[in-house]
Amino acid sequence: RGLSGRQAAGGRAVRKITENARQSLASLKRENPRLEPTLAIIQAHNDPLIQEINKNLAEEVGLRVIHICLPEGSSKDEIVSEILRLNEDPNVQGLALDLPESSYSSKILSAVKPEKDVDGLSDVNLGRLVRGGACDYLVSPTASAVMELLEDLDGKAVLLVDVGGALGASLQCLLQRQGATTASCHWKSSGLQSKLHQADVVVVGSVKPDSVPVSWLKPGATIISCSRDLLSEKHNYGQKNSQAAEDAVCSLAVAMRMQNTVKSTERWIQSQQIRKWDLCCLKLQPLSPVPSDIEISRAQNPKAVDVLAKEIGLLTDEIEIYGQTKAKVRLSLLERLKDQPDGKYVLVAGITPTPLGEGKSTVTIGLVQALTAHLNINSFACLRQPSQGPTFGVKGGAAGGGYAQVIPMEEFNLHLTGDIHAITAANNLLAAAIDARILHENTQSDKALYNRLVPVVNGVRGFSPIQLARLRRLGISKTGPGTLTEEEISKFVRLDIDPSTVTWQRVVDTNDRFLRKITIGQANTEKGFVRQAQFDIAVASEIMAILALTTSLEDMKERLGKMVVANDKKGEPVTAEDLGVTGALAVLMKDAIKPTLMQTLEGTPVFVHAGPFANIAHGNSSVLADKIALKLVGEKGFVVTEAGFGADIGMEKFFNIKCRASGLVPSVVVLVATVRALKMHGGGPNVTAGAPLKKEYMEENLQLVADGCCNLQKQIQIAQLFGVPVVVALNVFKTDSPAEVDLVCEIAKQSGAFDAVPCSHWSDGGRGAVKLAQAVEKAANKKSSFKYLYSLELPIVEKIRIIAQKVYGAKDIELSPAAQSQIDRYTRQGFGNLPICMAKTHLSLSHQPERKGVPTGFILPISDVRASIGAGFIYPLVGTMSTMPGLPTRPCFYDIDLDPITEQVKGLF
């Protein structure tokens, strides 16, 4: 085939390849309407002709091309830096290099991500080509173009002159597969004349020197030039139309580059799909007796969090790494996976808590370890972040326990990624804004306030966006500060907060009983504006409840603005939006909204996010963590989350508040119980922290167990009110007799539980919860008939009564005058359609902590009713609720220490 023939064939090939690539891309775009595949080309020289060819063929195919033109003479480090940036750009599917020959070093080529390497020159793609067999590699477009122009290569001798590096290796491999014999040399190689004379095909990678005469070529030999600077040089090999052949190689190479970009895009789309995780679980070797939690945690070597993230399908740009074992996960993941079906949604709840503990967190961790490490099912645990107050106070940590833990447990329990500190900062900024606004309004005229609130900046006076929004809420449509009347100015600048109605308190993440009631404003600078206030513990802040219930950054900002902090002197609500602080609060919370990724002892993934109080708030981890996890596990996977306190409190709020906010439907409830706790509900003696257990808890006592199962039965019935199947998980202790265990399981199944399973994950890890995992998997396959307990349209009083009677078993409710007054006010203010979040003792189904088992016939007293408008619920107070714990005589901090040499934390439990 002559030169003109090769040119014609090259033209046909360009058209065919371009059309095939266009059709393939059009098909991908039909399936992915928002797809905009992009090829980024890094150039370190100015060659408008090459740019034009790339641009034209890309337009034909339907690709977007961006040229990054670096200055001529850019260093290798500068080029690599640009490559690394584009590697991590999620909007770029293909990355190509148009550089001077001298810049194609191993350092630069190996920097390109193999999956984006549309020029096929990275070590990975080249290695896969040479090894053969696999199809998950991209071939050099220039090498493919040369092969397209050659035919009948079997038995022919091909000489590569000045074609080295990755391109030379690719060509030699492809040529040899077609039966050709290959040799390579340089223009200055000894014996060049003989080699040229013997070659049927000569492929040159640079300009032929004048010192090499055309007569050295074998008569009739095929000459192909694949110089990187094809269009900028005129080559003369003494044959007609040699430039046309070179142009054909160039056009073909660019067309194949576009084809590779389409292939890369197709693989990128496939990589976005959720598939079975390639998870490398960590091995456990449980010891007996079981060591302390921190000893177990420290004995395990966790995976690097970026490795874990990759195993579960997270992309590099979707995580923000904090140290070696924690990472924030960006919410952009939800957009990427929005079309993926959700996995199964499992809630772990418990019987009414006792001082003996039930182990809900331990069951949550044990269950996911069993599902993923032992049954090879994708699963995620979603846990609340613990407050540091109890960690240093009396409760200790909350990472699970024994061989079912989140690791490293000291990082889980201390600071984590700073979310609670962000909440503290945001909460206290708002508290400061309230008191400062009261002071300034009390000491300044309308005009002075207006001049300070809307100052002249660089000769221009204008409203900020949040001030314009306030004007609109006031019914003022003007946008120019100079156009407001005196009456409008007064309405704008004065919130007229009634200090006696301020409900927004300052917070700190420490158990400090002396902050339960304080006086603020005593300095002379506050001009005598003194009022009583208090500190709450940080996790009691409404901002924490908002973090747990929000569904997006926009939704969080809206909720923050709606927070009611006081009433004005006319009895109307004053919000964070009125104070102009919404945007600042959102800025402080912008990182806290991202869930934190950690792992269990067996290397399975965990999200730790949000930790609202389970009494004045809803006591569940975040909606966002659950939503992201449900996408990551895929349709056949499981997300296991935990509700605070007993099922009557945490589970009820999970269903009626959290599921309303998220729109998610639970598949199964796992109800956790222990023989020892059931004995206490059956009338067993009181337990004192630190004192030895009484013999009733150490010896078999079937009657006590049977009597105490009434509480378990009641909690099963509560779950059935919502139409969700229940699996009972019985945490087994060595003091439990087989007869006691069998009795609990039998009563549970007779009472309507789908199954009841003894578990030993605390001592055995995931292996001890395999039967529980199998039972949960079977229960999740039942058709869900989930329903809410009440309609939001019902009056507030009626919603409270339904919860009291159907969940707690009360005869009726009794409202104090203050509670009735608040209900009337909230109804008048338009908050009557919010769900109810009962603030009640967790130690009994009733309002009396000492009443164990299943109390009946009681009247539930409602002493007050408050509202978290931003979070989106009304919370009636049953008795008094402490929102600031105190330290005991001997707090946990006595045992906590730091080794100054190893920097290891000691004494956490």
JSON list of C-alpha atoms in Angstrom, two decimals, residues 392-495:
[
{"chain": "A", "resi": 392, "resn": "PHE", "atom": "CA", "xyz": [-14.09, 12.14, 82.16]},
{"chain": "A", "resi": 393, "resn": "GLY", "atom": "CA", "xyz": [-17.05, 11.89, 84.53]},
{"chain": "A", "resi": 394, "resn": "VAL", "atom": "CA", "xyz": [-18.68, 8.60, 85.45]},
{"chain": "A", "resi": 395, "resn": "LYS", "atom": "CA", "xyz": [-19.81, 6.76, 82.29]},
{"chain": "A", "resi": 396, "resn": "GLY", "atom": "CA", "xyz": [-16.52, 6.39, 80.48]},
{"chain": "A", "resi": 397, "resn": "GLY", "atom": "CA", "xyz": [-16.24, 5.97, 76.71]},
{"chain": "A", "resi": 398, "resn": "ALA", "atom": "CA", "xyz": [-18.86, 4.83, 74.21]},
{"chain": "A", "resi": 399, "resn": "ALA", "atom": "CA", "xyz": [-16.95, 2.93, 71.52]},
{"chain": "A", "resi": 400, "resn": "GLY", "atom": "CA", "xyz": [-18.52, -0.44, 72.27]},
{"chain": "A", "resi": 401, "resn": "GLY", "atom": "CA", "xyz": [-16.54, -2.88, 74.34]},
{"chain": "A", "resi": 402, "resn": "GLY", "atom": "CA", "xyz": [-14.55, -6.09, 74.50]},
{"chain": "A", "resi": 403, "resn": "TYR", "atom": "CA", "xyz": [-13.95, -7.50, 71.02]},
{"chain": "A", "resi": 404, "resn": "ALA", "atom": "CA", "xyz": [-16.73, -5.39, 69.49]},
{"chain": "A", "resi": 405, "resn": "GLN", "atom": "CA", "xyz": [-15.29, -1.87, 69.42]},
{"chain": "A", "resi": 406, "resn": "VAL", "atom": "CA", "xyz": [-14.56, 1.13, 67.24]},
{"chain": "A", "resi": 407, "resn": "ILE", "atom": "CA", "xyz": [-10.82, 1.75, 67.05]},
{"chain": "A", "resi": 408, "resn": "PRO", "atom": "CA", "xyz": [-8.73, 3.59, 68.02]},
{"chain": "A", "resi": 409, "resn": "MET", "atom": "CA", "xyz": [-11.05, 3.99, 71.01]},
{"chain": "A", "resi": 410, "resn": "GLU", "atom": "CA", "xyz": [-9.14, 6.91, 72.51]},
{"chain": "A", "resi": 411, "resn": "GLU", "atom": "CA", "xyz": [-9.57, 8.89, 69.29]},
{"chain": "A", "resi": 412, "resn": "PHE", "atom": "CA", "xyz": [-13.24, 7.95, 69.15]},
{"chain": "A", "resi": 413, "resn": "ASN", "atom": "CA", "xyz": [-13.81, 9.22, 72.70]},
{"chain": "A", "resi": 414, "resn": "LEU", "atom": "CA", "xyz": [-11.57, 12.32, 72.69]},
{"chain": "A", "resi": 415, "resn": "HIS", "atom": "CA", "xyz": [-12.11, 15.24, 70.29]},
{"chain": "A", "resi": 416, "resn": "LEU", "atom": "CA", "xyz": [-12.62, 12.98, 67.23]},
{"chain": "A", "resi": 417, "resn": "THR", "atom": "CA", "xyz": [-12.62, 15.52, 64.36]},
{"chain": "A", "resi": 418, "resn": "GLY", "atom": "CA", "xyz": [-13.77, 18.49, 66.41]},
{"chain": "A", "resi": 419, "resn": "ASP", "atom": "CA", "xyz": [-17.52, 18.43, 65.69]},
{"chain": "A", "resi": 420, "resn": "ILE", "atom": "CA", "xyz": [-18.56, 19.04, 69.29]},
{"chain": "A", "resi": 421, "resn": "HIS", "atom": "CA", "xyz": [-16.08, 21.93, 69.53]},
{"chain": "A", "resi": 422, "resn": "ALA", "atom": "CA", "xyz": [-17.62, 23.42, 66.38]},
{"chain": "A", "resi": 423, "resn": "ILE", "atom": "CA", "xyz": [-21.09, 23.12, 67.95]},
{"chain": "A", "resi": 424, "resn": "THR", "atom": "CA", "xyz": [-19.80, 24.75, 71.13]},
{"chain": "A", "resi": 425, "resn": "ALA", "atom": "CA", "xyz": [-18.34, 27.67, 69.15]},
{"chain": "A", "resi": 426, "resn": "ALA", "atom": "CA", "xyz": [-21.52, 28.16, 67.10]},
{"chain": "A", "resi": 427, "resn": "ASN", "atom": "CA", "xyz": [-23.81, 27.86, 70.11]},
{"chain": "A", "resi": 428, "resn": "ASN", "atom": "CA", "xyz": [-21.83, 30.37, 72.18]},
{"chain": "A", "resi": 429, "resn": "LEU", "atom": "CA", "xyz": [-21.52, 32.83, 69.30]},
{"chain": "A", "resi": 430, "resn": "LEU", "atom": "CA", "xyz": [-25.31, 32.93, 69.15]},
{"chain": "A", "resi": 431, "resn": "ALA", "atom": "CA", "xyz": [-25.54, 33.30, 72.96]},
{"chain": "A", "resi": 432, "resn": "ALA", "atom": "CA", "xyz": [-23.11, 36.22, 72.82]},
{"chain": "A", "resi": 433, "resn": "ALA", "atom": "CA", "xyz": [-25.10, 37.81, 69.98]},
{"chain": "A", "resi": 434, "resn": "ILE", "atom": "CA", "xyz": [-28.32, 37.70, 72.03]},
{"chain": "A", "resi": 435, "resn": "ASP", "atom": "CA", "xyz": [-26.93, 39.49, 75.09]},
{"chain": "A", "resi": 436, "resn": "ALA", "atom": "CA", "xyz": [-24.93, 41.97, 73.01]},
{"chain": "A", "resi": 437, "resn": "ARG", "atom": "CA", "xyz": [-28.04, 42.89, 71.02]},
{"chain": "A", "resi": 438, "resn": "ILE", "atom": "CA", "xyz": [-30.08, 43.43, 74.20]},
{"chain": "A", "resi": 439, "resn": "LEU", "atom": "CA", "xyz": [-27.32, 45.70, 75.58]},
{"chain": "A", "resi": 440, "resn": "HIS", "atom": "CA", "xyz": [-26.94, 47.75, 72.39]},
{"chain": "A", "resi": 441, "resn": "GLU", "atom": "CA", "xyz": [-30.69, 48.24, 71.94]},
{"chain": "A", "resi": 442, "resn": "ASN", "atom": "CA", "xyz": [-31.01, 49.37, 75.57]},
{"chain": "A", "resi": 443, "resn": "THR", "atom": "CA", "xyz": [-28.23, 51.97, 75.26]},
{"chain": "A", "resi": 444, "resn": "GLN", "atom": "CA", "xyz": [-28.64, 53.44, 71.77]},
{"chain": "A", "resi": 445, "resn": "SER", "atom": "CA", "xyz": [-31.20, 55.43, 69.80]},
{"chain": "A", "resi": 446, "resn": "ASP", "atom": "CA", "xyz": [-32.77, 54.07, 66.63]},
{"chain": "A", "resi": 447, "resn": "LYS", "atom": "CA", "xyz": [-30.54, 56.32, 64.54]},
{"chain": "A", "resi": 448, "resn": "ALA", "atom": "CA", "xyz": [-27.33, 55.24, 66.30]},
{"chain": "A", "resi": 449, "resn": "LEU", "atom": "CA", "xyz": [-28.29, 51.57, 65.95]},
{"chain": "A", "resi": 450, "resn": "TYR", "atom": "CA", "xyz": [-29.08, 52.03, 62.26]},
{"chain": "A", "resi": 451, "resn": "ASN", "atom": "CA", "xyz": [-25.78, 53.79, 61.56]},
{"chain": "A", "resi": 452, "resn": "ARG", "atom": "CA", "xyz": [-23.85, 50.98, 63.22]},
{"chain": "A", "resi": 453, "resn": "LEU", "atom": "CA", "xyz": [-25.88, 48.11, 61.75]},
{"chain": "A", "resi": 454, "resn": "VAL", "atom": "CA", "xyz": [-25.72, 49.61, 58.24]},
{"chain": "A", "resi": 455, "resn": "PRO", "atom": "CA", "xyz": [-22.40, 51.47, 58.15]},
{"chain": "A", "resi": 456, "resn": "VAL", "atom": "CA", "xyz": [-20.85, 53.43, 55.30]},
{"chain": "A", "resi": 457, "resn": "VAL", "atom": "CA", "xyz": [-18.00, 51.38, 53.82]},
{"chain": "A", "resi": 458, "resn": "ASN", "atom": "CA", "xyz": [-15.70, 53.05, 51.27]},
{"chain": "A", "resi": 459, "resn": "GLY", "atom": "CA", "xyz": [-18.28, 55.75, 50.79]},
{"chain": "A", "resi": 460, "resn": "VAL", "atom": "CA", "xyz": [-21.09, 53.27, 50.09]},
{"chain": "A", "resi": 461, "resn": "ARG", "atom": "CA", "xyz": [-23.89, 52.21, 52.42]},
{"chain": "A", "resi": 462, "resn": "GLY", "atom": "CA", "xyz": [-25.70, 48.95, 51.77]},
{"chain": "A", "resi": 463, "resn": "PHE", "atom": "CA", "xyz": [-27.64, 46.16, 53.43]},
{"chain": "A", "resi": 464, "resn": "SER", "atom": "CA", "xyz": [-26.05, 42.73, 53.74]},
{"chain": "A", "resi": 465, "resn": "PRO", "atom": "CA", "xyz": [-28.04, 39.79, 52.26]},
{"chain": "A", "resi": 466, "resn": "ILE", "atom": "CA", "xyz": [-29.22, 38.65, 55.70]},
{"chain": "A", "resi": 467, "resn": "GLN", "atom": "CA", "xyz": [-30.41, 42.21, 56.47]},
{"chain": "A", "resi": 468, "resn": "LEU", "atom": "CA", "xyz": [-32.34, 42.33, 53.20]},
{"chain": "A", "resi": 469, "resn": "ALA", "atom": "CA", "xyz": [-33.98, 39.04, 54.18]},
{"chain": "A", "resi": 470, "resn": "ARG", "atom": "CA", "xyz": [-35.02, 40.59, 57.52]},
{"chain": "A", "resi": 471, "resn": "LEU", "atom": "CA", "xyz": [-36.52, 43.58, 55.71]},
{"chain": "A", "resi": 472, "resn": "ARG", "atom": "CA", "xyz": [-38.59, 41.20, 53.55]},
{"chain": "A", "resi": 473, "resn": "ARG", "atom": "CA", "xyz": [-39.84, 39.35, 56.66]},
{"chain": "A", "resi": 474, "resn": "LEU", "atom": "CA", "xyz": [-40.90, 42.72, 58.09]},
{"chain": "A", "resi": 475, "resn": "GLY", "atom": "CA", "xyz": [-42.85, 43.45, 54.90]},
{"chain": "A", "resi": 476, "resn": "ILE", "atom": "CA", "xyz": [-40.42, 46.19, 53.79]},
{"chain": "A", "resi": 477, "resn": "SER", "atom": "CA", "xyz": [-39.61, 45.88, 50.07]},
{"chain": "A", "resi": 478, "resn": "LYS", "atom": "CA", "xyz": [-37.05, 48.69, 49.94]},
{"chain": "A", "resi": 479, "resn": "THR", "atom": "CA", "xyz": [-33.37, 47.90, 49.26]},
{"chain": "A", "resi": 480, "resn": "GLY", "atom": "CA", "xyz": [-31.71, 51.31, 49.69]},
{"chain": "A", "resi": 481, "resn": "PRO", "atom": "CA", "xyz": [-30.62, 52.23, 53.24]},
{"chain": "A", "resi": 482, "resn": "GLY", "atom": "CA", "xyz": [-31.51, 55.89, 52.61]},
{"chain": "A", "resi": 483, "resn": "THR", "atom": "CA", "xyz": [-35.12, 55.14, 51.63]},
{"chain": "A", "resi": 484, "resn": "LEU", "atom": "CA", "xyz": [-36.46, 53.75, 54.93]},
{"chain": "A", "resi": 485, "resn": "THR", "atom": "CA", "xyz": [-38.85, 55.85, 57.01]},
{"chain": "A", "resi": 486, "resn": "GLU", "atom": "CA", "xyz": [-38.21, 56.43, 60.72]},
{"chain": "A", "resi": 487, "resn": "GLU", "atom": "CA", "xyz": [-40.88, 53.87, 61.58]},
{"chain": "A", "resi": 488, "resn": "GLU", "atom": "CA", "xyz": [-39.29, 51.31, 59.22]},
{"chain": "A", "resi": 489, "resn": "ILE", "atom": "CA", "xyz": [-35.85, 52.01, 60.67]},
{"chain": "A", "resi": 490, "resn": "SER", "atom": "CA", "xyz": [-37.19, 51.40, 64.19]},
{"chain": "A", "resi": 491, "resn": "LYS", "atom": "CA", "xyz": [-38.81, 48.11, 63.15]},
{"chain": "A", "resi": 492, "resn": "PHE", "atom": "CA", "xyz": [-35.58, 47.04, 61.45]},
{"chain": "A", "resi": 493, "resn": "VAL", "atom": "CA", "xyz": [-33.11, 47.84, 64.24]},
{"chain": "A", "resi": 494, "resn": "ARG", "atom": "CA", "xyz": [-35.13, 46.76, 67.27]},
{"chain": "A", "resi": 495, "resn": "LEU", "atom": "CA", "xyz": [-35.68, 43.10, 68.10]}
]
